[in-house]
XYZ file of N, CA and C in Angstrom:
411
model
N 17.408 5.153 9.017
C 16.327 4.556 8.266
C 15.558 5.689 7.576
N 15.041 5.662 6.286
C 14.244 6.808 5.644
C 12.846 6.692 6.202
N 12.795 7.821 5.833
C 10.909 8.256 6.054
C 10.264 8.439 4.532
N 8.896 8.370 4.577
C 8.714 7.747 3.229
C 7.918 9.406 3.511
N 8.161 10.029 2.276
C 8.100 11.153 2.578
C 6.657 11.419 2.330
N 6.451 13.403 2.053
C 5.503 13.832 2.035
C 4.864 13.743 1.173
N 5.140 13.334 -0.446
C 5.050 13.026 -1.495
C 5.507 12.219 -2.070
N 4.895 11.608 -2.457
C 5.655 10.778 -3.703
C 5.247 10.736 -5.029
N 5.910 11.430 -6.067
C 5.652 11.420 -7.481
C 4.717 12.495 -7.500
N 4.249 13.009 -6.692
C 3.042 14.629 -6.654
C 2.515 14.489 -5.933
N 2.410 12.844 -5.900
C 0.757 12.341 -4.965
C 1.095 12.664 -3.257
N 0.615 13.289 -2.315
C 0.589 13.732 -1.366
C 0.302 12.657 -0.379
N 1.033 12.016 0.551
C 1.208 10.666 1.438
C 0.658 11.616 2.587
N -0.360 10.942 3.468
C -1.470 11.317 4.719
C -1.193 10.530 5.508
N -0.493 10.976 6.762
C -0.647 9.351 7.635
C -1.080 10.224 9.060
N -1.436 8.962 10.094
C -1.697 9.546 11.464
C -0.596 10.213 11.941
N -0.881 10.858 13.160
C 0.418 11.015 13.686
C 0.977 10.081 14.755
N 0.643 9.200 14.879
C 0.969 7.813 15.466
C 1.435 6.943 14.343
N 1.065 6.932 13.186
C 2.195 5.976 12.293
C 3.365 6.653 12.412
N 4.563 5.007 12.376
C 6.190 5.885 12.154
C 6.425 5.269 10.541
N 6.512 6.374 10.051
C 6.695 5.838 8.253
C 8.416 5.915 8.096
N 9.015 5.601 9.409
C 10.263 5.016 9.123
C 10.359 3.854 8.769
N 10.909 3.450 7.051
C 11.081 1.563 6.806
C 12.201 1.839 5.756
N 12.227 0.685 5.005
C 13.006 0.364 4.667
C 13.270 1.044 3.200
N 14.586 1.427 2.659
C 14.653 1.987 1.695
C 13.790 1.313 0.647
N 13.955 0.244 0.335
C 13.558 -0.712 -0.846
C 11.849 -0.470 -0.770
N 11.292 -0.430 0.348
C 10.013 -0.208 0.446
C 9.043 1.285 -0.517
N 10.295 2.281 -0.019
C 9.745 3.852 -0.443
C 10.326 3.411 -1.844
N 11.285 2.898 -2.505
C 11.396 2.505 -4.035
C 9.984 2.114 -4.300
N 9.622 0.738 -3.887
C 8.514 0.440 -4.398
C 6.900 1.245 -4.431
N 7.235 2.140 -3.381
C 6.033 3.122 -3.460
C 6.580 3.740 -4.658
N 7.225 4.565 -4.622
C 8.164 5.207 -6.192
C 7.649 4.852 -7.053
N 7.549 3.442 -7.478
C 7.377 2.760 -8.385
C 5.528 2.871 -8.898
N 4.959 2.385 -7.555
C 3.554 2.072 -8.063
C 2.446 3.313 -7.511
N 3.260 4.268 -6.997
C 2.346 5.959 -6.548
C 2.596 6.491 -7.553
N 1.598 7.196 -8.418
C 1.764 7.915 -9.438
C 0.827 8.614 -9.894
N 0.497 9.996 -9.776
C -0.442 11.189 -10.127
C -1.497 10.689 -10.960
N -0.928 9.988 -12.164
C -1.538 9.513 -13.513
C -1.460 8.139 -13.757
N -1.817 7.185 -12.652
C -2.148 5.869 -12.351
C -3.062 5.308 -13.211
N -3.718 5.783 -13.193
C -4.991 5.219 -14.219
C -5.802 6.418 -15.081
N -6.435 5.551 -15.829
C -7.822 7.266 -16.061
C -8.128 8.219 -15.140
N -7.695 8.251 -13.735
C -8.353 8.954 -12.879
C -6.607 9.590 -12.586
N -7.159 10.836 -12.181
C -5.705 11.203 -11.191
C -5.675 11.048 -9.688
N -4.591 10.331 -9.312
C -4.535 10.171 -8.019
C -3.530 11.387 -7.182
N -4.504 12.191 -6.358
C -4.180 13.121 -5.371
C -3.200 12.843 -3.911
N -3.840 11.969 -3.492
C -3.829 11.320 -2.032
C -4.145 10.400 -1.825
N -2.888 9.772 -1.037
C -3.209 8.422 -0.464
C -3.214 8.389 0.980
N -3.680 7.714 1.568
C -3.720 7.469 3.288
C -2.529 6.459 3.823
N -1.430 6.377 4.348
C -0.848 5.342 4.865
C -1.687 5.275 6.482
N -2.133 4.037 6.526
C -2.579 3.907 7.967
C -1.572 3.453 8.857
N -0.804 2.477 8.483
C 0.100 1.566 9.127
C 1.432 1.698 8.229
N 2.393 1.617 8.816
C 3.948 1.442 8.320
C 4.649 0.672 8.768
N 5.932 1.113 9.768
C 6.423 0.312 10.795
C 5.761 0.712 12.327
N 4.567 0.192 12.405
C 3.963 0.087 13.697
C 2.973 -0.468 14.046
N 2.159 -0.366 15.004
C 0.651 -0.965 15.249
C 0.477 -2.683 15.164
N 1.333 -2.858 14.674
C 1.666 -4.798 14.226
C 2.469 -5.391 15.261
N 2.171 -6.740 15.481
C 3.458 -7.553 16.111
C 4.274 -8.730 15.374
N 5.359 -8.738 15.883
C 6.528 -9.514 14.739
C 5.199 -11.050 14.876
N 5.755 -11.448 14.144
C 6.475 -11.683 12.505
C 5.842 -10.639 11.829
N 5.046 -10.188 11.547
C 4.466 -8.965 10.932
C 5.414 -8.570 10.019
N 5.519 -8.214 8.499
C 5.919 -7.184 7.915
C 6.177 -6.133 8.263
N 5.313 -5.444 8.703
C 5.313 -4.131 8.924
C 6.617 -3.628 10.387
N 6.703 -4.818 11.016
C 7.915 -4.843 12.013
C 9.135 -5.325 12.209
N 9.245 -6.583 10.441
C 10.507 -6.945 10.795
C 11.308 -5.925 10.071
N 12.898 -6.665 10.583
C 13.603 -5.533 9.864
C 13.426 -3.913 10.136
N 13.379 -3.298 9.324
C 13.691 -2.167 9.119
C 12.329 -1.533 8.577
N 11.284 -1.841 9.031
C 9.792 -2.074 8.476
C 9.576 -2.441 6.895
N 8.823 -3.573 6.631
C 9.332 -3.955 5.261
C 7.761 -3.765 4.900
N 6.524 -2.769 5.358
C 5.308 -2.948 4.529
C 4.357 -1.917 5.207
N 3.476 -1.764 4.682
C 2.553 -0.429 4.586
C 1.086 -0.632 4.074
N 0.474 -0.133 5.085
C -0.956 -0.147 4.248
C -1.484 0.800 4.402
N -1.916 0.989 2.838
C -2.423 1.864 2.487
C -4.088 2.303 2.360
N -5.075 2.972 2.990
C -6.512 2.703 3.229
C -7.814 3.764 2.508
N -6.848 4.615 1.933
C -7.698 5.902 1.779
C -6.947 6.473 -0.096
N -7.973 6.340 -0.830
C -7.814 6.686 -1.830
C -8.363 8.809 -2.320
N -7.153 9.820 -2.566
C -7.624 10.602 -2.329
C -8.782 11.025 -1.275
N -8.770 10.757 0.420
C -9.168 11.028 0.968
C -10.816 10.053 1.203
N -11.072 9.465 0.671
C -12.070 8.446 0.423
C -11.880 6.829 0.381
N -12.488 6.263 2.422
C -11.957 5.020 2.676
C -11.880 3.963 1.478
N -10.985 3.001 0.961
C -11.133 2.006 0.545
C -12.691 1.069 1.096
N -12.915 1.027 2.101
C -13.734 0.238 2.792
C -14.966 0.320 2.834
N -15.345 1.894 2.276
C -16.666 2.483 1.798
C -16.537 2.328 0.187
N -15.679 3.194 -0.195
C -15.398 3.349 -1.593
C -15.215 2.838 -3.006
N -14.557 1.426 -2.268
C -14.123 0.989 -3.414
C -15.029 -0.120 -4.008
N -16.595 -0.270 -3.254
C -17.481 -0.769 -3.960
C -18.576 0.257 -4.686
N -17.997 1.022 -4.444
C -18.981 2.041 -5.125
C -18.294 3.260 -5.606
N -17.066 3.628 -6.099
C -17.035 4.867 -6.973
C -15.657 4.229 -7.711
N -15.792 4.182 -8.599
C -15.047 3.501 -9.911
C -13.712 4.108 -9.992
N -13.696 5.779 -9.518
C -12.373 6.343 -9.361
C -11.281 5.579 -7.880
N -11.848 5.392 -7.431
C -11.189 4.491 -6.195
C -11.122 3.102 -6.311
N -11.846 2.449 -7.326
C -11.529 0.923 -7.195
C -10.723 0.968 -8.990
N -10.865 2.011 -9.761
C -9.577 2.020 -10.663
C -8.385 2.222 -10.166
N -8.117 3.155 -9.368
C -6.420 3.504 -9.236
C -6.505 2.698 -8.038
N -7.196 1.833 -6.675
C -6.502 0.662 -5.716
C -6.141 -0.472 -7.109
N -6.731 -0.968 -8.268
C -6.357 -1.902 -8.729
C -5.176 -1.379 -9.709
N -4.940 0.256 -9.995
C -3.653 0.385 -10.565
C -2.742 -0.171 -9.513
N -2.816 0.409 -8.049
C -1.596 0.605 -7.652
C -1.176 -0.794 -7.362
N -2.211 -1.972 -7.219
C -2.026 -3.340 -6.946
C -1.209 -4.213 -8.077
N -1.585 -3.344 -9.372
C -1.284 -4.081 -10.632
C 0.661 -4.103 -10.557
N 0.644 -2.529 -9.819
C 2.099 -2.063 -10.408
C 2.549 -2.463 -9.714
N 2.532 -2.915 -8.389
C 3.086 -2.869 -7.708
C 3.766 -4.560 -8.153
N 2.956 -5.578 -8.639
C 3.354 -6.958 -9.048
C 4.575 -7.036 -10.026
N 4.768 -5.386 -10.434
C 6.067 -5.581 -11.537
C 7.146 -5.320 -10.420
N 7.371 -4.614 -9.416
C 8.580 -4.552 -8.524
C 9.038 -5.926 -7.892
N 10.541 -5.982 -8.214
C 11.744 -7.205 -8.325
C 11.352 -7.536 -6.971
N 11.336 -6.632 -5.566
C 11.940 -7.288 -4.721
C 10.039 -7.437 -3.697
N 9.470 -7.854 -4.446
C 8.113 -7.893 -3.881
C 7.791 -8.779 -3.183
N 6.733 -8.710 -2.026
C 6.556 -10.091 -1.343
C 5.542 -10.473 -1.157
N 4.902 -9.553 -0.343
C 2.489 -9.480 -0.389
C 1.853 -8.213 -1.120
N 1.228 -8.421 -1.597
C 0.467 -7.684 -2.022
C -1.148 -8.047 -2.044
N -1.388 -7.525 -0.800
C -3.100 -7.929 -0.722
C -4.171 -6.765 -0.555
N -5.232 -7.036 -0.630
C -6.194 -6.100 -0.971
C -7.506 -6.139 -1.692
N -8.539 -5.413 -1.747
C -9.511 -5.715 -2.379
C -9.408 -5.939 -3.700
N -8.383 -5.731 -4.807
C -8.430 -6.293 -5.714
C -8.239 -7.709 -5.970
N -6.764 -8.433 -5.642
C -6.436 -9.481 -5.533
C -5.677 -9.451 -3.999
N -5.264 -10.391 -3.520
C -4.196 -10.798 -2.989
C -3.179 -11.950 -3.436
N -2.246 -11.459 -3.348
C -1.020 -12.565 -4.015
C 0.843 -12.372 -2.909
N 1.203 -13.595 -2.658
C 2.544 -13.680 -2.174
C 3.546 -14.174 -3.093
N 4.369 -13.377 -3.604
C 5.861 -13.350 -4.134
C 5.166 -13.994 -6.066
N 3.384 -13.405 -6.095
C 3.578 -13.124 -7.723
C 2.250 -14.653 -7.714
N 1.986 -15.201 -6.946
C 0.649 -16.331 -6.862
C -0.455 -15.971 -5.825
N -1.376 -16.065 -6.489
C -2.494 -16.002 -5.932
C -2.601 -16.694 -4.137
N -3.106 -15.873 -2.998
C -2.634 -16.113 -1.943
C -4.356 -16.224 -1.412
N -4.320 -17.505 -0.326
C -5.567 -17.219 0.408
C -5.524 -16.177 1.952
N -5.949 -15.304 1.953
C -5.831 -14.532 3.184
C -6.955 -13.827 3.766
N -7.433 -14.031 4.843
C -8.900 -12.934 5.349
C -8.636 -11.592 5.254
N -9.219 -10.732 4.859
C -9.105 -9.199 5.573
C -8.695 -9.002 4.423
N -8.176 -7.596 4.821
C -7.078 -6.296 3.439
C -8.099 -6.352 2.044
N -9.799 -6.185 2.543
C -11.008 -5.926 1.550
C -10.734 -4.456 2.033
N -10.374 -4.064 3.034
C -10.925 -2.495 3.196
C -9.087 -1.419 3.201
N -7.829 -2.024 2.645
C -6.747 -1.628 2.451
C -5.625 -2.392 1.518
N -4.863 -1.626 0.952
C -4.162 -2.335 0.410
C -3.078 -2.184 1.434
N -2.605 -3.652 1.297
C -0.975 -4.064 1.927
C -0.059 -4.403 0.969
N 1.397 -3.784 1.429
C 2.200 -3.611 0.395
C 3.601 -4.162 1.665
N 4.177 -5.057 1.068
C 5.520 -5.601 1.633
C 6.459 -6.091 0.809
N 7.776 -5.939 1.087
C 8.877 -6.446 0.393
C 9.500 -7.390 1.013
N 10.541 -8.242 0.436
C 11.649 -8.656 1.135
C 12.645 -8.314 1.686
C-alpha cells in the first residue's frame, strides 16, 4: 500500500506520528490533483493530515479498504478551526482545495467548512467546520 508522501507538488504534508498515511493509491492521485503550491492567490506551504487510515471505525472511510480518506486540519501550519474564520489566506486555499478536489473522477465526500457534498450534491452532515475530509471510492 503507498504512503502519501512527504510532499506533494512542493507543498510539504505534516502528520502526527500516530497517523498511518498508508491508503490507497487513487487517494494520493487525488491529493496530486487538488495539493498545489499555487492553489489560489495565496501560496500554499503546508498542510496538516490529522487522520488517514486510522483513529476511525469501519464503515468509516478512512478504514475501509485500503484507507480511502484523509483529513486534512491545518492550513500552512494554522488550525482550520481557528483560522478559517478569520484570515482569508486559509479560508482561500481550504475552499481551493475543496473546489478541486470536486473535479476528481473517482470522488466520494468531500466535506468541510466550505461546503460539504457526496459523489458531486450537496450533503447534510454535522462537523468537518474545523477540517477538510477528503474520500474516494
Amino acid at each position: 500500500m503507498p504512503k502519501i508522501p512527504d510532499y506533494i507538488n512542493g507543498v510539504q504534508v505534516i502528520a502526527p506520528s500516530t497517523a498511518n498515511l498508508d491508503v490507497d493509491s487513487g487517494l494520493i492521485k487525488a491529493l496530486k490533483q487538488c495539493i498545489t503550491s499555487s492553489i489560489s492567490n495565496y501560496v500554499l506551504e503546508s498542510i496538516y493530515i490529522s487522520s488517514a487510515h486510522d483513529s476511525h471505525k469501519y464503515p468509516s472511510r478512512h478504514m475501509q479498504g485500503k484507507g480511502k480518506a484523509v483529513d486534512i486540519s491545518r492550513i500552512n501550519g494554522l488550525r482550520m478551526s481557528v483560522y478559517y474564520t478569520q484570515d482569508s489566506k486559509v479560508a482561500a486555499i481550504t475552499n481551493a482545495i475543496q473546489t478541486r478536489f470536486e473535479s476528481y473522477p473517482g470522488r466520494r465526500e468531500n466535506f468541510g467548512p466550505f461546503f460539504k457534498k457526496k459523489f458531486g450534491d450537496d450533503y447534510v452532515i454535522s462537523e468537518h467546520g474545523d477540517h477538510i475530509h477528503l474520500s474516494i471510492n
